[in-house]
PDB file of C-alpha atoms in Angstrom:
ATOM      1  CA  MET A 740     -47.821  39.880 -28.551  1.00 74.00           C
ATOM      2  CA  LYS A 741     -49.707  42.137 -26.131  1.00 89.00           C
ATOM      3  CA  ILE A 742     -53.484  41.744 -26.066  1.00 94.00           C
ATOM      4  CA  ARG A 743     -55.079  44.891 -24.609  1.00 96.00           C
ATOM      5  CA  LYS A 744     -58.581  44.839 -26.068  1.00 97.00           C
ATOM      6  CA  ALA A 745     -61.454  42.364 -26.043  1.00 97.00           C
ATOM      7  CA  VAL A 746     -64.643  42.411 -28.107  1.00 97.00           C
ATOM      8  CA  PHE A 747     -67.878  41.116 -26.561  1.00 97.00           C
ATOM      9  CA  PRO A 748     -70.624  40.476 -29.170  1.00 95.00           C
ATOM     10  CA  VAL A 749     -73.840  41.062 -27.207  1.00 93.00           C
ATOM     11  CA  ALA A 750     -76.357  41.942 -29.935  1.00 89.00           C
ATOM     12  CA  GLY A 751     -77.919  38.471 -30.239  1.00 84.00           C
ATOM     13  CA  LEU A 752     -81.616  37.870 -29.602  1.00 81.00           C
ATOM     14  CA  GLY A 753     -81.191  34.902 -27.240  1.00 82.00           C
ATOM     15  CA  THR A 754     -83.935  32.903 -28.932  1.00 84.00           C
ATOM     16  CA  ARG A 755     -82.824  29.601 -27.358  1.00 87.00           C
ATOM     17  CA  VAL A 756     -83.888  30.794 -23.905  1.00 87.00           C
ATOM     18  CA  LEU A 757     -87.158  32.552 -24.713  1.00 86.00           C
ATOM     19  CA  PRO A 758     -89.340  33.805 -23.074  1.00 89.00           C
ATOM     20  CA  ALA A 759     -86.706  34.902 -20.520  1.00 85.00           C
ATOM     21  CA  THR A 760     -84.987  37.032 -23.162  1.00 87.00           C
ATOM     22  CA  LYS A 761     -88.082  38.687 -24.626  1.00 87.00           C
ATOM     23  CA  ALA A 762     -87.420  41.944 -22.750  1.00 87.00           C
ATOM     24  CA  MET A 763     -84.106  41.243 -20.996  1.00 89.00           C
ATOM     25  CA  PRO A 764     -80.755  40.633 -22.727  1.00 90.00           C
ATOM     26  CA  LYS A 765     -79.515  37.070 -22.555  1.00 92.00           C
ATOM     27  CA  GLU A 766     -76.211  38.429 -21.245  1.00 93.00           C
ATOM     28  CA  MET A 767     -77.972  39.733 -18.114  1.00 93.00           C
ATOM     29  CA  LEU A 768     -79.328  36.327 -17.079  1.00 94.00           C
ATOM     30  CA  THR A 769     -77.775  35.440 -13.741  1.00 94.00           C
ATOM     31  CA  ILE A 770     -75.555  32.508 -12.874  1.00 95.00           C
ATOM     32  CA  VAL A 771     -75.898  32.267  -9.075  1.00 94.00           C
ATOM     33  CA  ASP A 772     -75.707  36.007  -8.284  1.00 92.00           C
ATOM     34  CA  LYS A 773     -73.919  37.618 -11.230  1.00 94.00           C
ATOM     35  CA  PRO A 774     -75.050  38.215 -14.810  1.00 95.00           C
ATOM     36  CA  LEU A 775     -73.320  36.315 -17.583  1.00 96.00           C
ATOM     37  CA  ILE A 776     -71.679  39.475 -18.890  1.00 96.00           C
ATOM     38  CA  GLN A 777     -69.985  40.128 -15.538  1.00 95.00           C
ATOM     39  CA  TYR A 778     -68.391  36.671 -15.554  1.00 96.00           C
ATOM     40  CA  VAL A 779     -66.763  37.154 -18.946  1.00 97.00           C
ATOM     41  CA  VAL A 780     -65.628  40.700 -18.149  1.00 96.00           C
ATOM     42  CA  ASP A 781     -64.029  39.348 -14.962  1.00 96.00           C
ATOM     43  CA  GLU A 782     -62.322  36.639 -17.023  1.00 96.00           C
ATOM     44  CA  ALA A 783     -60.958  39.289 -19.380  1.00 97.00           C
ATOM     45  CA  LYS A 784     -59.743  41.451 -16.475  1.00 95.00           C
ATOM     46  CA  GLU A 785     -57.903  38.467 -15.014  1.00 95.00           C
ATOM     47  CA  ALA A 786     -56.221  37.961 -18.404  1.00 96.00           C
ATOM     48  CA  GLY A 787     -54.915  41.547 -18.422  1.00 95.00           C
ATOM     49  CA  ILE A 788     -57.439  43.102 -20.821  1.00 96.00           C
ATOM     50  CA  GLU A 789     -57.510  46.904 -20.485  1.00 95.00           C
ATOM     51  CA  HIS A 790     -60.264  47.951 -22.929  1.00 97.00           C
ATOM     52  CA  PHE A 791     -63.649  46.223 -23.129  1.00 97.00           C
ATOM     53  CA  ILE A 792     -65.625  46.674 -26.377  1.00 97.00           C
ATOM     54  CA  PHE A 793     -69.303  45.705 -26.492  1.00 96.00           C
ATOM     55  CA  VAL A 794     -71.150  45.254 -29.792  1.00 95.00           C
ATOM     56  CA  THR A 795     -74.759  45.807 -28.781  1.00 93.00           C
ATOM     57  CA  GLY A 796     -78.187  45.980 -30.395  1.00 88.00           C
ATOM     58  CA  ARG A 797     -81.683  47.116 -29.553  1.00 84.00           C
ATOM     59  CA  ASN A 798     -82.908  46.384 -26.006  1.00 83.00           C
ATOM     60  CA  LYS A 799     -79.322  46.051 -24.722  1.00 87.00           C
ATOM     61  CA  GLY A 800     -78.972  49.374 -22.889  1.00 88.00           C
ATOM     62  CA  VAL A 801     -79.186  47.644 -19.515  1.00 91.00           C
ATOM     63  CA  ILE A 802     -75.741  46.108 -20.188  1.00 92.00           C
ATOM     64  CA  GLU A 803     -74.240  49.584 -20.337  1.00 91.00           C
ATOM     65  CA  ASP A 804     -76.180  50.549 -17.197  1.00 90.00           C
ATOM     66  CA  HIS A 805     -74.803  47.509 -15.365  1.00 90.00           C
ATOM     67  CA  PHE A 806     -71.263  48.834 -15.686  1.00 90.00           C
ATOM     68  CA  ASP A 807     -72.206  52.387 -14.735  1.00 88.00           C
ATOM     69  CA  ARG A 808     -72.479  53.834 -11.245  1.00 87.00           C
ATOM     70  CA  MET A 809     -75.928  54.018  -9.623  1.00 86.00           C
ATOM     71  CA  TYR A 810     -75.718  56.931  -7.234  1.00 86.00           C
ATOM     72  CA  GLU A 811     -79.100  56.318  -5.581  1.00 90.00           C
ATOM     73  CA  LEU A 812     -78.168  52.707  -4.856  1.00 89.00           C
ATOM     74  CA  ASP A 813     -74.743  53.751  -3.524  1.00 87.00           C
ATOM     75  CA  ALA A 814     -76.341  56.353  -1.249  1.00 91.00           C
ATOM     76  CA  THR A 815     -78.978  53.916   0.024  1.00 93.00           C
ATOM     77  CA  LEU A 816     -76.410  51.215   0.819  1.00 89.00           C
ATOM     78  CA  ALA A 817     -74.187  53.755   2.581  1.00 90.00           C
ATOM     79  CA  ALA A 818     -77.093  55.060   4.666  1.00 91.00           C
ATOM     80  CA  ARG A 819     -77.977  51.526   5.748  1.00 92.00           C
ATOM     81  CA  GLY A 820     -74.367  50.608   6.558  1.00 91.00           C
ATOM     82  CA  LYS A 821     -74.231  47.789   3.998  1.00 90.00           C
ATOM     83  CA  LYS A 822     -70.471  47.824   3.506  1.00 89.00           C
ATOM     84  CA  ALA A 823     -70.226  44.285   2.089  1.00 89.00           C
ATOM     85  CA  GLU A 824     -72.651  45.139  -0.716  1.00 86.00           C
ATOM     86  CA  MET A 825     -70.840  48.424  -1.379  1.00 87.00           C
ATOM     87  CA  ASP A 826     -67.538  46.564  -1.644  1.00 88.00           C
ATOM     88  CA  ILE A 827     -69.036  44.188  -4.222  1.00 87.00           C
ATOM     89  CA  LEU A 828     -70.219  47.080  -6.387  1.00 87.00           C
ATOM     90  CA  ALA A 829     -66.876  48.871  -6.061  1.00 86.00           C
ATOM     91  CA  ARG A 830     -65.013  45.689  -7.043  1.00 85.00           C
ATOM     92  CA  ASP A 831     -67.000  45.348 -10.256  1.00 82.00           C
ATOM     93  CA  GLN A 832     -66.878  49.028 -11.230  1.00 86.00           C
ATOM     94  CA  PRO A 833     -64.670  49.537 -14.334  1.00 85.00           C
ATOM     95  CA  GLU A 834     -62.247  52.412 -14.667  1.00 86.00           C
ATOM     96  CA  ALA A 835     -63.475  55.508 -16.493  1.00 84.00           C
ATOM     97  CA  GLY A 836     -63.007  55.128 -20.241  1.00 86.00           C
ATOM     98  CA  ALA A 837     -62.237  51.407 -20.088  1.00 92.00           C
ATOM     99  CA  MET A 838     -65.463  50.422 -21.855  1.00 94.00           C
ATOM    100  CA  SER A 839     -66.746  51.240 -25.334  1.00 96.00           C
ATOM    101  CA  PHE A 840     -70.110  50.442 -26.905  1.00 95.00           C
ATOM    102  CA  THR A 841     -71.014  50.231 -30.590  1.00 94.00           C
ATOM    103  CA  ARG A 842     -74.144  49.049 -32.396  1.00 92.00           C
ATOM    104  CA  GLN A 843     -74.844  46.158 -34.733  1.00 91.00           C
ATOM    105  CA  GLN A 844     -78.074  47.385 -36.305  1.00 83.00           C
ATOM    106  CA  ALA A 845     -79.095  44.042 -37.827  1.00 81.00           C
ATOM    107  CA  PRO A 846     -78.519  40.404 -36.771  1.00 78.00           C
ATOM    108  CA  LEU A 847     -76.058  39.559 -39.537  1.00 80.00           C
ATOM    109  CA  GLY A 848     -73.905  37.072 -37.652  1.00 86.00           C
ATOM    110  CA  LEU A 849     -70.850  36.863 -35.425  1.00 90.00           C
ATOM    111  CA  GLY A 850     -68.452  37.908 -38.176  1.00 90.00           C
ATOM    112  CA  HIS A 851     -70.433  41.087 -38.813  1.00 91.00           C
ATOM    113  CA  ALA A 852     -70.576  41.837 -35.071  1.00 93.00           C
ATOM    114  CA  VAL A 853     -66.785  41.605 -34.810  1.00 94.00           C
ATOM    115  CA  TRP A 854     -66.405  43.832 -37.886  1.00 94.00           C
ATOM    116  CA  CYS A 855     -68.562  46.487 -36.208  1.00 94.00           C
ATOM    117  CA  ALA A 856     -65.770  46.930 -33.615  1.00 95.00           C
ATOM    118  CA  ARG A 857     -63.055  47.597 -36.211  1.00 95.00           C
ATOM    119  CA  ASP A 858     -62.511  51.310 -35.528  1.00 95.00           C
ATOM    120  CA  ILE A 859     -62.376  50.848 -31.761  1.00 96.00           C
ATOM    121  CA  VAL A 860     -59.965  47.912 -31.969  1.00 96.00           C
ATOM    122  CA  GLY A 861     -57.688  49.649 -34.453  1.00 94.00           C
ATOM    123  CA  ASP A 862     -54.511  48.058 -35.786  1.00 94.00           C
ATOM    124  CA  GLU A 863     -53.621  45.651 -32.983  1.00 95.00           C
ATOM    125  CA  PRO A 864     -54.373  42.030 -32.027  1.00 96.00           C
ATOM    126  CA  PHE A 865     -57.493  41.559 -29.928  1.00 97.00           C
ATOM    127  CA  ALA A 866     -59.589  38.957 -28.166  1.00 97.00           C
ATOM    128  CA  VAL A 867     -63.178  37.964 -28.915  1.00 97.00           C
ATOM    129  CA  VAL A 868     -65.187  36.592 -25.986  1.00 97.00           C
ATOM    130  CA  LEU A 869     -68.697  35.143 -26.379  1.00 95.00           C
ATOM    131  CA  PRO A 870     -70.646  35.976 -23.212  1.00 93.00           C
ATOM    132  CA  ASP A 871     -72.975  32.959 -23.265  1.00 91.00           C
ATOM    133  CA  GLU A 872     -70.043  30.537 -22.881  1.00 93.00           C
ATOM    134  CA  LEU A 873     -68.511  30.314 -19.415  1.00 96.00           C
ATOM    135  CA  VAL A 874     -65.434  28.306 -18.445  1.00 95.00           C
ATOM    136  CA  LEU A 875     -65.113  27.268 -14.807  1.00 96.00           C
ATOM    137  CA  HIS A 876     -61.391  27.298 -14.051  1.00 96.00           C
ATOM    138  CA  THR A 877     -58.633  29.394 -12.517  1.00 94.00           C
ATOM    139  CA  PRO A 878     -56.795  30.761 -14.410  1.00 95.00           C
ATOM    140  CA  GLY A 879     -59.559  31.468 -16.896  1.00 95.00           C
ATOM    141  CA  CYS A 880     -59.671  30.344 -20.503  1.00 96.00           C
ATOM    142  CA  LEU A 881     -58.599  33.715 -21.922  1.00 97.00           C
ATOM    143  CA  ALA A 882     -55.643  33.949 -19.526  1.00 96.00           C
ATOM    144  CA  GLN A 883     -54.511  30.510 -20.708  1.00 96.00           C
ATOM    145  CA  MET A 884     -54.760  31.634 -24.335  1.00 96.00           C
ATOM    146  CA  ILE A 885     -52.842  34.862 -23.757  1.00 96.00           C
ATOM    147  CA  GLU A 886     -50.104  32.908 -21.986  1.00 94.00           C
ATOM    148  CA  ALA A 887     -49.893  30.607 -25.021  1.00 94.00           C
ATOM    149  CA  ALA A 888     -49.867  33.590 -27.392  1.00 93.00           C
ATOM    150  CA  GLY A 889     -46.795  34.966 -25.626  1.00 90.00           C
ATOM    151  CA  LYS A 890     -44.821  31.955 -26.855  1.00 90.00           C
ATOM    152  CA  LEU A 891     -45.871  32.272 -30.507  1.00 90.00           C
ATOM    153  CA  GLY A 892     -45.078  34.598 -33.395  1.00 83.00           C
ATOM    154  CA  GLU A 893     -46.400  38.149 -33.504  1.00 85.00           C
ATOM    155  CA  LYS A 894     -48.900  37.458 -36.313  1.00 90.00           C
ATOM    156  CA  SER A 895     -50.428  34.385 -34.687  1.00 94.00           C
ATOM    157  CA  ASN A 896     -54.153  33.763 -34.214  1.00 95.00           C
ATOM    158  CA  LEU A 897     -55.483  31.481 -31.476  1.00 97.00           C
ATOM    159  CA  LEU A 898     -58.695  29.525 -30.992  1.00 96.00           C
ATOM    160  CA  ALA A 899     -59.980  27.906 -27.816  1.00 96.00           C
ATOM    161  CA  VAL A 900     -60.968  24.346 -28.701  1.00 94.00           C
ATOM    162  CA  GLU A 901     -62.814  21.567 -26.924  1.00 93.00           C
ATOM    163  CA  ALA A 902     -63.363  17.915 -27.802  1.00 92.00           C
ATOM    164  CA  VAL A 903     -66.961  16.992 -28.645  1.00 91.00           C
ATOM    165  CA  PRO A 904     -68.497  13.561 -29.387  1.00 91.00           C
ATOM    166  CA  ASP A 905     -67.787  12.439 -32.950  1.00 89.00           C
ATOM    167  CA  GLU A 906     -71.499  12.111 -33.689  1.00 89.00           C
ATOM    168  CA  LEU A 907     -72.044  15.819 -32.863  1.00 88.00           C
ATOM    169  CA  THR A 908     -69.237  17.388 -34.899  1.00 90.00           C
ATOM    170  CA  HIS A 909     -71.734  18.487 -37.573  1.00 88.00           C
ATOM    171  CA  GLN A 910     -73.150  20.996 -35.063  1.00 85.00           C
ATOM    172  CA  TYR A 911     -69.897  22.936 -34.570  1.00 86.00           C
ATOM    173  CA  GLY A 912     -67.052  24.722 -36.265  1.00 86.00           C
ATOM    174  CA  ILE A 913     -64.270  22.107 -36.373  1.00 90.00           C
ATOM    175  CA  CYS A 914     -60.530  22.513 -36.889  1.00 90.00           C
ATOM    176  CA  GLY A 915     -57.937  20.138 -38.274  1.00 91.00           C
ATOM    177  CA  VAL A 916     -54.924  19.258 -36.110  1.00 90.00           C
ATOM    178  CA  GLY A 917     -51.394  19.893 -37.347  1.00 90.00           C
ATOM    179  CA  LYS A 918     -48.098  19.924 -35.457  1.00 91.00           C
ATOM    180  CA  ARG A 919     -48.532  19.787 -31.691  1.00 90.00           C
ATOM    181  CA  HIS A 920     -46.774  21.779 -28.969  1.00 85.00           C
ATOM    182  CA  GLY A 921     -48.315  20.251 -25.826  1.00 85.00           C
ATOM    183  CA  LYS A 922     -51.849  21.606 -25.413  1.00 88.00           C
ATOM    184  CA  VAL A 923     -51.274  23.993 -28.322  1.00 93.00           C
ATOM    185  CA  PHE A 924     -51.325  22.805 -31.934  1.00 93.00           C
ATOM    186  CA  GLU A 925     -51.128  24.295 -35.399  1.00 92.00           C
ATOM    187  CA  VAL A 926     -54.573  24.436 -36.968  1.00 93.00           C
ATOM    188  CA  ASP A 927     -54.659  22.489 -40.225  1.00 90.00           C
ATOM    189  CA  GLY A 928     -57.881  23.789 -41.765  1.00 88.00           C
ATOM    190  CA  MET A 929     -61.269  24.864 -40.396  1.00 87.00           C
ATOM    191  CA  VAL A 930     -64.791  23.982 -41.460  1.00 85.00           C
ATOM    192  CA  GLU A 931     -68.117  25.325 -40.213  1.00 81.00           C
ATOM    193  CA  LYS A 932     -70.615  22.554 -39.339  1.00 84.00           C
ATOM    194  CA  PRO A 933     -69.182  19.802 -41.580  1.00 86.00           C
ATOM    195  CA  PRO A 934     -71.577  17.113 -42.846  1.00 87.00           C
ATOM    196  CA  LYS A 935     -71.699  14.000 -40.676  1.00 86.00           C
ATOM    197  CA  GLY A 936     -68.663  11.786 -41.094  1.00 85.00           C
ATOM    198  CA  THR A 937     -66.506  14.436 -42.791  1.00 88.00           C
ATOM    199  CA  ALA A 938     -65.050  16.368 -39.831  1.00 88.00           C
ATOM    200  CA  PRO A 939     -61.229  16.587 -39.784  1.00 90.00           C
ATOM    201  CA  SER A 940     -61.204  16.050 -35.986  1.00 91.00           C
ATOM    202  CA  ASN A 941     -63.519  16.200 -32.991  1.00 91.00           C
ATOM    203  CA  LEU A 942     -62.081  19.513 -31.734  1.00 92.00           C
ATOM    204  CA  SER A 943     -64.701  22.246 -31.856  1.00 92.00           C
ATOM    205  CA  ILE A 944     -64.006  25.971 -31.947  1.00 91.00           C
ATOM    206  CA  THR A 945     -65.491  27.510 -28.792  1.00 91.00           C
ATOM    207  CA  GLY A 946     -66.252  31.063 -27.739  1.00 91.00           C
ATOM    208  CA  ARG A 947     -62.747  32.487 -27.215  1.00 95.00           C
ATOM    209  CA  TYR A 948     -60.492  33.843 -29.969  1.00 96.00           C
ATOM    210  CA  ILE A 949     -57.329  35.927 -30.292  1.00 97.00           C
ATOM    211  CA  LEU A 950     -57.224  37.501 -33.747  1.00 97.00           C
ATOM    212  CA  GLN A 951     -55.002  39.796 -35.759  1.00 96.00           C
ATOM    213  CA  PRO A 952     -56.486  43.062 -37.104  1.00 96.00           C
ATOM    214  CA  GLU A 953     -56.157  41.852 -40.713  1.00 96.00           C
ATOM    215  CA  ILE A 954     -59.379  39.898 -40.085  1.00 96.00           C
ATOM    216  CA  PHE A 955     -61.340  43.154 -40.480  1.00 96.00           C
ATOM    217  CA  LYS A 956     -60.320  43.579 -44.129  1.00 94.00           C
ATOM    218  CA  ILE A 957     -61.577  40.085 -44.873  1.00 93.00           C
ATOM    219  CA  LEU A 958     -64.831  40.594 -42.960  1.00 92.00           C
ATOM    220  CA  GLU A 959     -65.476  43.790 -44.925  1.00 88.00           C
ATOM    221  CA  THR A 960     -66.182  41.778 -48.077  1.00 83.00           C
ATOM    222  CA  GLN A 961     -67.064  38.402 -46.516  1.00 79.00           C
ATOM    223  CA  GLU A 962     -70.071  36.786 -48.191  1.00 73.00           C
ATOM    224  CA  ARG A 963     -72.869  35.322 -46.119  1.00 72.00           C
ATOM    225  CA  GLY A 964     -72.401  31.707 -45.145  1.00 68.00           C
ATOM    226  CA  ALA A 965     -74.276  29.215 -42.940  1.00 66.00           C
ATOM    227  CA  GLY A 966     -77.668  30.493 -41.835  1.00 65.00           C
ATOM    228  CA  GLY A 967     -77.429  33.438 -44.214  1.00 67.00           C
ATOM    229  CA  GLU A 968     -75.064  35.175 -41.778  1.00 74.00           C
ATOM    230  CA  ILE A 969     -71.531  36.534 -42.064  1.00 79.00           C
ATOM    231  CA  GLN A 970     -69.605  33.782 -40.295  1.00 85.00           C
ATOM    232  CA  LEU A 971     -66.422  34.517 -38.371  1.00 90.00           C
ATOM    233  CA  THR A 972     -65.148  31.015 -39.181  1.00 87.00           C
ATOM    234  CA  ASP A 973     -65.330  31.744 -42.921  1.00 88.00           C
ATOM    235  CA  ALA A 974     -63.240  34.895 -42.453  1.00 91.00           C
ATOM    236  CA  MET A 975     -60.715  32.995 -40.340  1.00 92.00           C
ATOM    237  CA  ILE A 976     -60.370  30.418 -43.111  1.00 91.00           C
ATOM    238  CA  GLY A 977     -59.464  33.297 -45.417  1.00 91.00           C
ATOM    239  CA  LEU A 978     -56.970  34.770 -42.942  1.00 94.00           C
ATOM    240  CA  ALA A 979     -55.359  31.347 -42.465  1.00 91.00           C
ATOM    241  CA  LYS A 980     -54.044  31.573 -46.030  1.00 92.00           C
ATOM    242  CA  THR A 981     -51.532  34.221 -44.896  1.00 93.00           C
ATOM    243  CA  GLN A 982     -51.276  33.834 -41.106  1.00 94.00           C
ATOM    244  CA  LYS A 983     -50.874  30.941 -38.693  1.00 93.00           C
ATOM    245  CA  PHE A 984     -53.730  29.735 -36.498  1.00 94.00           C
ATOM    246  CA  TYR A 985     -53.220  27.735 -33.322  1.00 95.00           C
ATOM    247  CA  GLY A 986     -55.700  25.745 -31.264  1.00 95.00           C
ATOM    248  CA  VAL A 987     -55.515  25.871 -27.470  1.00 95.00           C
ATOM    249  CA  GLU A 988     -56.995  22.937 -25.551  1.00 94.00           C
ATOM    250  CA  PHE A 989     -57.852  24.874 -22.412  1.00 95.00           C
ATOM    251  CA  ALA A 990     -58.215  23.531 -18.895  1.00 93.00           C
ATOM    252  CA  GLY A 991     -61.651  23.961 -17.373  1.00 94.00           C
ATOM    253  CA  GLU A 992     -65.298  23.047 -17.665  1.00 94.00           C
ATOM    254  CA  ARG A 993     -67.184  24.860 -20.435  1.00 94.00           C
ATOM    255  CA  HIS A 994     -70.855  25.764 -19.996  1.00 95.00           C
ATOM    256  CA  ASP A 995     -73.122  26.767 -22.882  1.00 92.00           C
ATOM    257  CA  CYS A 996     -75.405  29.185 -21.054  1.00 93.00           C
ATOM    258  CA  GLY A 997     -77.270  30.043 -24.246  1.00 88.00           C
ATOM    259  CA  SER A 998     -79.257  26.812 -23.926  1.00 89.00           C
ATOM    260  CA  LYS A 999     -81.700  26.024 -21.129  1.00 92.00           C
ATOM    261  CA  PRO A1000     -79.988  22.783 -19.990  1.00 93.00           C
ATOM    262  CA  GLY A1001     -76.571  24.472 -20.141  1.00 93.00           C
ATOM    263  CA  PHE A1002     -77.819  27.470 -18.187  1.00 94.00           C
ATOM    264  CA  LEU A1003     -79.210  25.266 -15.401  1.00 94.00           C
ATOM    265  CA  ARG A1004     -76.030  23.160 -15.321  1.00 95.00           C
ATOM    266  CA  ALA A1005     -73.890  26.289 -15.035  1.00 95.00           C
ATOM    267  CA  ASN A1006     -75.884  27.546 -12.050  1.00 95.00           C
ATOM    268  CA  ILE A1007     -75.270  24.276 -10.220  1.00 95.00           C
ATOM    269  CA  ALA A1008     -71.579  24.070 -11.169  1.00 95.00           C
ATOM    270  CA  PHE A1009     -70.770  27.678 -10.267  1.00 96.00           C
ATOM    271  CA  GLY A1010     -72.815  27.388  -7.078  1.00 95.00           C
ATOM    272  CA  LEU A1011     -70.900  24.291  -5.980  1.00 95.00           C
ATOM    273  CA  ALA A1012     -67.634  26.100  -6.741  1.00 94.00           C
ATOM    274  CA  ARG A1013     -68.473  28.727  -4.094  1.00 93.00           C
ATOM    275  CA  ALA A1014     -67.350  27.572  -0.648  1.00 93.00           C
ATOM    276  CA  GLU A1015     -70.005  29.626   1.168  1.00 93.00           C
ATOM    277  CA  LEU A1016     -72.803  28.086  -0.927  1.00 92.00           C
ATOM    278  CA  ARG A1017     -71.589  24.524  -1.442  1.00 92.00           C
ATOM    279  CA  GLU A1018     -72.968  22.861   1.698  1.00 92.00           C
ATOM    280  CA  GLY A1019     -76.382  24.506   1.490  1.00 92.00           C
ATOM    281  CA  LEU A1020     -76.739  23.771  -2.218  1.00 92.00           C
ATOM    282  CA  ARG A1021     -75.813  20.116  -1.763  1.00 91.00           C
ATOM    283  CA  ALA A1022     -78.363  19.811   1.052  1.00 91.00           C
ATOM    284  CA  GLU A1023     -81.116  21.343  -1.102  1.00 89.00           C
ATOM    285  CA  MET A1024     -80.231  19.109  -4.048  1.00 88.00           C
ATOM    286  CA  LYS A1025     -80.244  16.044  -1.817  1.00 87.00           C
ATOM    287  CA  LYS A1026     -83.692  16.940  -0.485  1.00 87.00           C
ATOM    288  CA  TYR A1027     -85.059  17.517  -3.969  1.00 84.00           C
ATOM    289  CA  LEU A1028     -83.504  14.448  -5.595  1.00 83.00           C
ATOM    290  CA  GLY A1029     -84.577  12.297  -2.668  1.00 75.00           C
ATOM    291  CA  LYS A1030     -88.255  12.904  -3.359  1.00 60.00           C
TER     292      LYS A1030
END
């Protein structure tokens, strides 16, 4: 099962981190020195993704600009002999035609955002990557999932899952656990934000999916669910009636950068993971915490 395309839903309003996202997309908030969107695109590149599909909304044009060339900046850096900075920009520059952008005109939920990419994805399996969730690990979460997918049937769907405290399962989409194959297991049912005490497990569905194109037909007529939105989980429950779903317990540390505490934690974790920053960051933290 070859996965060539990935969908990045980036139309959300980022209300959990207002006022930072009033005029700037949440996906352009920086972790250390790169915007969130660059981290997840890099993760997808590492996993072998060839076509990057962004589902955008109003005020999101800067995301498209980020992946375009800026000739004035290139010329200025060249004139000043800043080769290191030029190399960074060249490294992150996508190939011509590797990125597509489509609009979600109204905030109707994750399921609707994925459906908006249907014509660009076409009739092939694809990945969905949520940009406000970062996983600190090499290889990345998506690479681990694609490796697992290569050992499964052609019409398999995969979910990245993470254990959460039992008392918090009502805040997440939760999957039931069937037959296990190491860190991969057959999903035995899914439920979106189950009432307290009713969750089938403590394994939450996180922001990485590998889905078959048949999901689009279900999303086309999917009724609104939790929060009055078209929920991707509801459509996956429908698809699970005819296709297998597998959970992948990935290696790595997940960071929810869509919340203020998670965003701050991610900056520290990704900073400490950088050898050239680690010593200085630890010294600054020690000075601050010692007050």
